[in-house]
Short mmCIF file of C-alpha atoms and ligand atoms in Angstrom, two decimals:
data_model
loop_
_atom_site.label_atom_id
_atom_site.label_comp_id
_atom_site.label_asym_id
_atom_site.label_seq_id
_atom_site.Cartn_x
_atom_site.Cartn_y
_atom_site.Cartn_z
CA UNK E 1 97.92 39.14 -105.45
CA UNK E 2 101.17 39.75 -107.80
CA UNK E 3 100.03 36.25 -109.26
CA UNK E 4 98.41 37.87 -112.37
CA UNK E 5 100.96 40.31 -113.26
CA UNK E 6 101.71 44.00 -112.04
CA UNK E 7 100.43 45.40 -115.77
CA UNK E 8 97.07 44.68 -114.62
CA UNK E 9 97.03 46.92 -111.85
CA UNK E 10 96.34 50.49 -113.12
CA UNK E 11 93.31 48.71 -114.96
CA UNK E 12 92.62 46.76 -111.29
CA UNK E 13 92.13 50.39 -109.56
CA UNK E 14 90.03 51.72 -112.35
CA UNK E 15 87.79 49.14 -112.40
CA UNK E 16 87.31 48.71 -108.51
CA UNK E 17 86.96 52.40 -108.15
CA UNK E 18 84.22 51.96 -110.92
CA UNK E 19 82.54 49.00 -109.58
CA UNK E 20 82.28 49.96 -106.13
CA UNK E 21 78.78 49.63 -104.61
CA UNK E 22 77.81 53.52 -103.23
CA UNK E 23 74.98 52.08 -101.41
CA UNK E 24 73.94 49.82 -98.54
CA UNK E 25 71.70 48.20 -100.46
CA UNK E 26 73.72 47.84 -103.50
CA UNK E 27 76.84 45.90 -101.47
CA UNK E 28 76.48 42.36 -102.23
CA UNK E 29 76.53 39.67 -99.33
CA UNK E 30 77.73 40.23 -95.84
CA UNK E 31 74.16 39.99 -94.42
CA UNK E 32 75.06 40.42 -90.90
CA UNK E 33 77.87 42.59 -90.93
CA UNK E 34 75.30 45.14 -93.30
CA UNK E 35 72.35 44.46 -90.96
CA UNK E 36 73.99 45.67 -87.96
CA UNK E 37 75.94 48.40 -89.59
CA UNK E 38 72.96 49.84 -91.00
CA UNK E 39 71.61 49.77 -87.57
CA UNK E 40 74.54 51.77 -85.99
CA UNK E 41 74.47 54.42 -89.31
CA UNK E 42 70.75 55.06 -88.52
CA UNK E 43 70.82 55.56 -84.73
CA UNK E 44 73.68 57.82 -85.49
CA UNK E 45 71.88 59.72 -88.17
CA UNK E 46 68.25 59.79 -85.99
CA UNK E 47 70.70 60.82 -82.57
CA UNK E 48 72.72 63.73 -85.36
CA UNK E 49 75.92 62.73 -84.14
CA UNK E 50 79.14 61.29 -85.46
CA UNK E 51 78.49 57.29 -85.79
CA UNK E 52 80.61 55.20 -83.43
CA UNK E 53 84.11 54.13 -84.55
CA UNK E 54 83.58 50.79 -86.60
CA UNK E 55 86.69 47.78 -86.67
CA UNK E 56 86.64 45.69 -90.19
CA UNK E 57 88.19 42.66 -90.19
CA UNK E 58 88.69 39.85 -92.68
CA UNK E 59 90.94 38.64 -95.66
CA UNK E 60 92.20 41.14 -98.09
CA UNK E 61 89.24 41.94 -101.29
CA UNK E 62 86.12 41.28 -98.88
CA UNK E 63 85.13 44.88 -98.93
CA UNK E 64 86.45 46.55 -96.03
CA UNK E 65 87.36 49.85 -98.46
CA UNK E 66 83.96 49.47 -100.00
CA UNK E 67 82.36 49.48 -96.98
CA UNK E 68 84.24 52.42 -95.49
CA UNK E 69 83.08 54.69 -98.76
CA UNK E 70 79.89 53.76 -98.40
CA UNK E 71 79.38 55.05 -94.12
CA UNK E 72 80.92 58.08 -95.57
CA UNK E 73 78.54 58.08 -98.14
CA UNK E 74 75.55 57.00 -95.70
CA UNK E 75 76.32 59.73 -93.39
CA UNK E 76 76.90 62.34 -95.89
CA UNK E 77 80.20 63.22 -94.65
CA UNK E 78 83.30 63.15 -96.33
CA UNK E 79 85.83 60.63 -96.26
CA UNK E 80 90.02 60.85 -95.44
CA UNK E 81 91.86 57.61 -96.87
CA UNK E 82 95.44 56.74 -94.72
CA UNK E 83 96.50 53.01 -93.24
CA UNK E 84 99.06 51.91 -91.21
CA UNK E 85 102.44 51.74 -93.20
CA UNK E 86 101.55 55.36 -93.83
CA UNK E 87 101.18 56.36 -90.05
CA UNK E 88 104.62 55.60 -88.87
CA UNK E 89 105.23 58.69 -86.31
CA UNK E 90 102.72 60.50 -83.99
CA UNK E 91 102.93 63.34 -85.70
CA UNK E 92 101.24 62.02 -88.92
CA UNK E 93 98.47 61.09 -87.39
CA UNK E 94 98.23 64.35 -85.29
CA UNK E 95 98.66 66.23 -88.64
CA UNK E 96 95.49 64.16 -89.69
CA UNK E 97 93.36 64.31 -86.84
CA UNK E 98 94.02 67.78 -86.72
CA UNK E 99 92.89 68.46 -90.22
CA UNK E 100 89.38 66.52 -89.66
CA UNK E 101 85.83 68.23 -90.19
CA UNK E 102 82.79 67.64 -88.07
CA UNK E 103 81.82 64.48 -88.54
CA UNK E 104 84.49 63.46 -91.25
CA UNK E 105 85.34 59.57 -91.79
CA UNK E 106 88.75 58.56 -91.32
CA UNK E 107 89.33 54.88 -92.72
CA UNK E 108 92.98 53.80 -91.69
CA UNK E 109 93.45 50.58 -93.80
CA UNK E 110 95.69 47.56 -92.30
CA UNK E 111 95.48 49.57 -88.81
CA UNK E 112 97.31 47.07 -87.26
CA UNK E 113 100.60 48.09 -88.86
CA UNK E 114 100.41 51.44 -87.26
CA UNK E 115 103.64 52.07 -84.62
CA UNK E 116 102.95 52.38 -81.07
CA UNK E 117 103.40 56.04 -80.31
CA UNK E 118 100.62 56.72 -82.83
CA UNK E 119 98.59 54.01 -81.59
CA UNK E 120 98.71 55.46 -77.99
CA UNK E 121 97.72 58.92 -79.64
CA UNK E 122 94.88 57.17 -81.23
CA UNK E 123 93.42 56.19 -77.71
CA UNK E 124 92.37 59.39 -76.94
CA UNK E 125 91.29 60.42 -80.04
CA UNK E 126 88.94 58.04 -80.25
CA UNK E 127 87.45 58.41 -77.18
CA UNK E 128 87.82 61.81 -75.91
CA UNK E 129 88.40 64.02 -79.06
CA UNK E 130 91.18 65.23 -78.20
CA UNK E 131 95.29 64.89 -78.71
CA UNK E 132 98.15 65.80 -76.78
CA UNK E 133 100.72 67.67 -79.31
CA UNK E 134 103.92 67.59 -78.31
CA UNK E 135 105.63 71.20 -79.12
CA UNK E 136 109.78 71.47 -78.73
CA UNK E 137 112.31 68.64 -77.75
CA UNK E 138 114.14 67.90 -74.31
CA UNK E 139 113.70 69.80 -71.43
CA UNK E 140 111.78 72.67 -72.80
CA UNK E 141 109.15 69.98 -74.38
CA UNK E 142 105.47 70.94 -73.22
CA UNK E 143 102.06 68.87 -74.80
CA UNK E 144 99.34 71.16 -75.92
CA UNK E 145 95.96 69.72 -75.82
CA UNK E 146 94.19 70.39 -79.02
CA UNK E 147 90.06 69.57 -78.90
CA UNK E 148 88.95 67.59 -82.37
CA UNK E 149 85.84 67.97 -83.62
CA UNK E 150 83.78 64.52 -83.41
CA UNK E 151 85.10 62.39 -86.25
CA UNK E 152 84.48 58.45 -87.56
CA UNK E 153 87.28 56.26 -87.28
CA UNK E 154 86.58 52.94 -89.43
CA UNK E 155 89.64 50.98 -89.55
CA UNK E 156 90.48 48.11 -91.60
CA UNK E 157 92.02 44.67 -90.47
CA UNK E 158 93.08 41.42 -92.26
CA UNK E 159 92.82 39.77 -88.24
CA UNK E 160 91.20 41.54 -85.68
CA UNK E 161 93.29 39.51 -82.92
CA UNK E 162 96.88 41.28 -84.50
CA UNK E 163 95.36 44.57 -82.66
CA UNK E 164 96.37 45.25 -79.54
CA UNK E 165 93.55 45.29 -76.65
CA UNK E 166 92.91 48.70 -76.22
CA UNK E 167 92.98 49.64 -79.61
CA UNK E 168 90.29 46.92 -80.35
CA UNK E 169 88.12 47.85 -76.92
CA UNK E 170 87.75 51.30 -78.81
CA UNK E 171 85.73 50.91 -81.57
CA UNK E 172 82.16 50.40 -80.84
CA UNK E 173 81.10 48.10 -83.77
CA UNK E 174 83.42 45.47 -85.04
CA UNK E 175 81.84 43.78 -88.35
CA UNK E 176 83.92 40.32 -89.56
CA UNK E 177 83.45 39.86 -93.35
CA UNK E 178 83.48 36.57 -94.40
CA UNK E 179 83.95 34.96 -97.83
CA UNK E 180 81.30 35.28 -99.97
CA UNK E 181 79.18 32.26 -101.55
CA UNK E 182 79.32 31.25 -105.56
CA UNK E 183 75.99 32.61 -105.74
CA UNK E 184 76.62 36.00 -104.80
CA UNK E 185 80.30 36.04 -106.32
CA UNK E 186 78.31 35.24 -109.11
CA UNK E 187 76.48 38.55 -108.63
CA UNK E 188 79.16 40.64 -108.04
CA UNK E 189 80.51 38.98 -111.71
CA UNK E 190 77.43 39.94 -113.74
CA UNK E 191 77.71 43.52 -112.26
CA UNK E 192 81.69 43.70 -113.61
CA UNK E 193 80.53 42.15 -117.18
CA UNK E 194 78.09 44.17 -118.01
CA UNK E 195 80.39 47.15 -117.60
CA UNK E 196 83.22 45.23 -119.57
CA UNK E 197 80.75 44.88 -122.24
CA UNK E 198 81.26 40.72 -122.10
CA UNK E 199 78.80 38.02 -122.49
CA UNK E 200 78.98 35.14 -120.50
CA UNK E 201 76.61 32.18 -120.18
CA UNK E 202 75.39 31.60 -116.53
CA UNK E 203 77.23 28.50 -116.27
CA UNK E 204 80.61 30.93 -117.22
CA UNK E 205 79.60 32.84 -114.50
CA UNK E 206 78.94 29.79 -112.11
CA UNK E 207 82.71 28.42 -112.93
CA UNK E 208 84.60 31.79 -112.66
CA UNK E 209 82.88 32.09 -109.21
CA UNK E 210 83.58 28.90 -108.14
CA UNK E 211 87.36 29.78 -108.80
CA UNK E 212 87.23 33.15 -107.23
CA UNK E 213 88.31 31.98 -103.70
CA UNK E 214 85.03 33.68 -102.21
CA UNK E 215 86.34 36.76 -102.62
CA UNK E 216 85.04 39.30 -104.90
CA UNK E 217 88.43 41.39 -105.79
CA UNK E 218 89.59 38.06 -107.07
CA UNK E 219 85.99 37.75 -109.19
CA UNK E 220 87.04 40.48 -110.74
CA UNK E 221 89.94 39.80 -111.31
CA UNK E 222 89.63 36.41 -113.01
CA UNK E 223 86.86 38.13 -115.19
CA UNK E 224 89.44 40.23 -116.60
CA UNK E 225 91.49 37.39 -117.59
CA UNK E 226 88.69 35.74 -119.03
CA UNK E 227 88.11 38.23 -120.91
CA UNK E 228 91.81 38.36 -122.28
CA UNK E 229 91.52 35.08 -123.31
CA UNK E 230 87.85 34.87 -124.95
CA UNK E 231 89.34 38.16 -126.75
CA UNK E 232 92.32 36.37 -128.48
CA UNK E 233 90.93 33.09 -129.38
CA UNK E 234 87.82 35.37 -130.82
CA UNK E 235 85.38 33.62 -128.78
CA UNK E 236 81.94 35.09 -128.68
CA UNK E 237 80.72 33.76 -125.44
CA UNK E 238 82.50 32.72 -122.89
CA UNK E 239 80.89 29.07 -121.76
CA UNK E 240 81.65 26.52 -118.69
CA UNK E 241 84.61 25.26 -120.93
CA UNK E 242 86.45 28.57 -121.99
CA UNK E 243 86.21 29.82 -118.70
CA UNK E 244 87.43 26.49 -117.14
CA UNK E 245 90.52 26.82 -119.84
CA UNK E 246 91.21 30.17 -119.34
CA UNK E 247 91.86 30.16 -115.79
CA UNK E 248 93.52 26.73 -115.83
CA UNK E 249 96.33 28.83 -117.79
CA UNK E 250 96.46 31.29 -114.78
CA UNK E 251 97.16 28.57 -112.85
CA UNK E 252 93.52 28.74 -110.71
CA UNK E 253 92.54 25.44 -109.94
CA UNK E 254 89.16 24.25 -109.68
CA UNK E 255 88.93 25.22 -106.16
CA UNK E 256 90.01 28.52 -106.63
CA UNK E 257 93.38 27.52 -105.04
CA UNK E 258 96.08 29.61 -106.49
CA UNK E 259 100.35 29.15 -106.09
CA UNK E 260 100.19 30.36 -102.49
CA UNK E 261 97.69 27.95 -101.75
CA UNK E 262 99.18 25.31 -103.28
CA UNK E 263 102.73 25.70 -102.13
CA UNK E 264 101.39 25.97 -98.65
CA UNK E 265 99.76 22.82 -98.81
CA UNK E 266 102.47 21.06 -100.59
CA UNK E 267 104.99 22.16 -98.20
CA UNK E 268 103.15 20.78 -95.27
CA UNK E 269 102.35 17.26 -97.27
CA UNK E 270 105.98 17.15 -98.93
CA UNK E 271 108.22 18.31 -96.69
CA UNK E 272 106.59 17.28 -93.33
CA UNK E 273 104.26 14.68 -94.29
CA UNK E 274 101.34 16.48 -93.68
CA UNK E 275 102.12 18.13 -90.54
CA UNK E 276 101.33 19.40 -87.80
CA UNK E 277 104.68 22.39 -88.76
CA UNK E 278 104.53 25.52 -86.94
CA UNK E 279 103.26 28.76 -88.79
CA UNK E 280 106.29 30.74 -89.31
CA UNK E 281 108.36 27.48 -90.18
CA UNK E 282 105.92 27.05 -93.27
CA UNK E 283 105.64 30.62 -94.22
CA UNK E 284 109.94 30.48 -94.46
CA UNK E 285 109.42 26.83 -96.29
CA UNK E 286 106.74 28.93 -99.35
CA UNK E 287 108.94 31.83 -99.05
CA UNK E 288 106.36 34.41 -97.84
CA UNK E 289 105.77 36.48 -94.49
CA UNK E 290 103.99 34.38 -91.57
CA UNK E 291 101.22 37.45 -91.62
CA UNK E 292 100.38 36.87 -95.50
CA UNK E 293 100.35 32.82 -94.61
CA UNK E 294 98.22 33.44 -91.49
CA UNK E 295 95.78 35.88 -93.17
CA UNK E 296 96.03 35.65 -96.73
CA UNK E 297 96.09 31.74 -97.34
CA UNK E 298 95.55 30.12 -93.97
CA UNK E 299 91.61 31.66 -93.61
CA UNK E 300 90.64 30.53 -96.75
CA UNK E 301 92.43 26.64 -96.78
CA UNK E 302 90.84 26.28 -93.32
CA UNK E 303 87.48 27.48 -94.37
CA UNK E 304 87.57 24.60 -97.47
CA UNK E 305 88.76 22.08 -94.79
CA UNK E 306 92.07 21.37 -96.55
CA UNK E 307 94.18 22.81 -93.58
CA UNK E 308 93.45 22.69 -89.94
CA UNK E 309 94.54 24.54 -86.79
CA UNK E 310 95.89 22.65 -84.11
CA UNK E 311 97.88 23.60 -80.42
CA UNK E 312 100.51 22.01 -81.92
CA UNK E 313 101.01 23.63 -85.40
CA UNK E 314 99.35 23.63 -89.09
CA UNK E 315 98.28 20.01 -90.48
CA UNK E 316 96.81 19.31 -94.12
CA UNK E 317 93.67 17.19 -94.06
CA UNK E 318 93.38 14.15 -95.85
CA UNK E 319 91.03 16.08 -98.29
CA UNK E 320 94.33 18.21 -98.99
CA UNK E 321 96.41 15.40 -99.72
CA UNK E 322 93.48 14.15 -102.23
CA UNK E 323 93.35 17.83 -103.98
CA UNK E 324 97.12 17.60 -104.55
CA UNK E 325 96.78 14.02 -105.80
CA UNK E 326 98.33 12.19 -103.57
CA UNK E 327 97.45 9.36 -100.96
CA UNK E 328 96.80 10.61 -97.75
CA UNK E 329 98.80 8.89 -94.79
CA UNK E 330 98.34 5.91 -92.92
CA UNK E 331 97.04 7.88 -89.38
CA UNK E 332 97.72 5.78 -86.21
CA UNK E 333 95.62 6.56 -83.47
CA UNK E 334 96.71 8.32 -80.55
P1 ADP A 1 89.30 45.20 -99.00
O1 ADP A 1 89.35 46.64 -98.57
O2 ADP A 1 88.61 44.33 -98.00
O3 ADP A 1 90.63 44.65 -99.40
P2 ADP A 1 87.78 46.26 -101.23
O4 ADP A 1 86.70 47.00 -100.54
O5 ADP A 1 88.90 47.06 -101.80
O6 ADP A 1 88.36 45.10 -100.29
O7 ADP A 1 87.08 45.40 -102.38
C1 ADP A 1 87.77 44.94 -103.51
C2 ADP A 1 86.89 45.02 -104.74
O8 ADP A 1 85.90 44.00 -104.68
C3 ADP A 1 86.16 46.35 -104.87
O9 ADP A 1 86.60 47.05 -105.97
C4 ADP A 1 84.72 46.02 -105.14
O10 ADP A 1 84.40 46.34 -106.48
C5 ADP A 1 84.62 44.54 -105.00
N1 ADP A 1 83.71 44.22 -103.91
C6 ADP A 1 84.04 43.96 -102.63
N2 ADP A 1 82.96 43.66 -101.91
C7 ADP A 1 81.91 43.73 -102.75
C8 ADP A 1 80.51 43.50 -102.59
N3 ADP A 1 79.99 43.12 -101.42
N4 ADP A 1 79.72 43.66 -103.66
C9 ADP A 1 80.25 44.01 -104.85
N5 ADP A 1 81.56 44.23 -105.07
C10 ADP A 1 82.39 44.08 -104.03
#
């Protein structure tokens, strides 16, 4: 997120472009979701036809691009990058599907922000290779159908319930990522120092990690800032403590919570004494859209039990009113 600065981000593309995993094998985590995927990829490659379409969902920085690279890669075909925002009219995506080889992988990132005319498009694509193409305007208007070749669709979702029904009844394989342990955020974090030339005790790696919000885009992240600071107070290796200081200054808590986080939880303690508040009443309150609240922060609170979901809106846990360091309310049962 923005939290770290903008400057960061040329150096935040260069290094995930050069740290992504080309292989299966080499992707860290994610047993199931690589287990079954794997599956799909060899059936397809053993049957010599395009794989099924494949739906990945989960929080933003679980690997969802990664993963789309490496199908392509896996099924030696080539790859066509769009998303959503990007695929506002019909035609765009006709333009696209039109251009697509035999075989070709098209990941659509944050699919669920795609309009509705394309969407409908999209249908058929997916499951009949073909599109309708509209040709003239009015009266005179007559749709062309235009045969694709068979193609990939992998698209990418922070929430697999924001797309609609049909879209979602499409895809053959959905794979949820989930947040990754310390241990193997610890992984992915020896891979990324090693390439920023940087040594780090174990027990550095063990408390970036821990602060990394199981997600390894944040891992990196943090490393990078690490490294910052171990570079300008000339410290040779970075240790529990430097680590633990450096990220403090980023405002990272121990729990990996960052402003979002915290505002979200101190808005529901604060302002409506812990809750239960309605989503998009909290979002206004922290000053962010209810989508980044409900996908962004929301999975990731819920998942450390400091926020919990209830029919009748969002309430902190007493464990959230601890890790803001205050008492947690009197409850009376009812
Ligand atoms: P998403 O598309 O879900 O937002 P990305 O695929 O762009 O996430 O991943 C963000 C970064 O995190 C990538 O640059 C990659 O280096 C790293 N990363 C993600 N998943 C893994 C993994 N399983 N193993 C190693 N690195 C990973």
């Amino acid at each position: 997120r923005e939290l770290l600065g903008a400057s960061s981000m040329t150096e935040e593309r260069a290094m995930e472009a050069a740290l992504r995993p080309k292989a299966l094998s080499d992707f860290v985590g994610q047993q199931t979701v690589r287990r079954q995927l794997s599956l799909v990829l060899e059936s397809s490659r053993i049957r010599g036809t395009a794989s099924d379409h494949v739906l990945l969902s989960g929080p933003p920085g679980l690997g969802k691009t990664t993963l789309a690279m490496i199908i392509a890669a896996e099924m030696n075909a080539p790859l066509r990058i769009s998303s959503g925002p990007a695929i506002q009219h019909a035609g765009d995506l006709a333009a696209i599907l039109s251009s697509l080889t035999e075989g070709e992988v098209l990941f659509v990132d944050e699919i669920h922000r795609m309009s509705r005319p394309a969407e409908e498009l999209l249908y058929m694509a997916m499951e009949d290779f073909r599109v309708d193409v509209i040709v003239g305007k009015g009266a005179g208007a007559t749709s062309i159908p235009l045969e694709l070749p068979p193609f990939t669709l992998v698209g990418a979702t922070t929430r697999a319930g924001l797309l609609p029904g049909p879209l979602r009844d499409r895809f053959g394989f959905t794979g949820q990522l989930e947040f990754y342990s310390t241990e193997e955020l610890e992984l992915v974090l020896r891979r990324s120092s090693a390439m920023l030339e940087m040594n780090v005790a174990s027990e550095g790696f063990a408390e970036i990690a821990g602060r990394s919000r199981g997600t390894p885009r944040i891992a990196n992240r943090l490393l990078r800032r690490v490294r910052d600071w171990a570079l300008v107070h000339r410290v040779d290796q970075v240790d529990r403590a430097t680590a633990a200081e450096a990220l403090e200054m980023y405002e990272v808590d121990e729990r990996g919570l960052d402003r979002l986080d915290r505002s979200v939880l101190e808005a529901l303690c604060l302002r409506f004494k812990g809750g239960p508040v309605g989503l998009s009443t909290l979002a206004v309150l922290v000053g962010e859209e209810t989508e980044t609240v409900e996908t962004v922060a929301e999975p990731y609170l819920v998942r450390e039990g400091l926020l919990a979901r209830t029919p009748r809106g969002r309430v902190a846990t007493d464990q959230a009113w601890r890790h803001l360091g205050l008492t947690p309310p009197d409850r009376h049962p009812d």
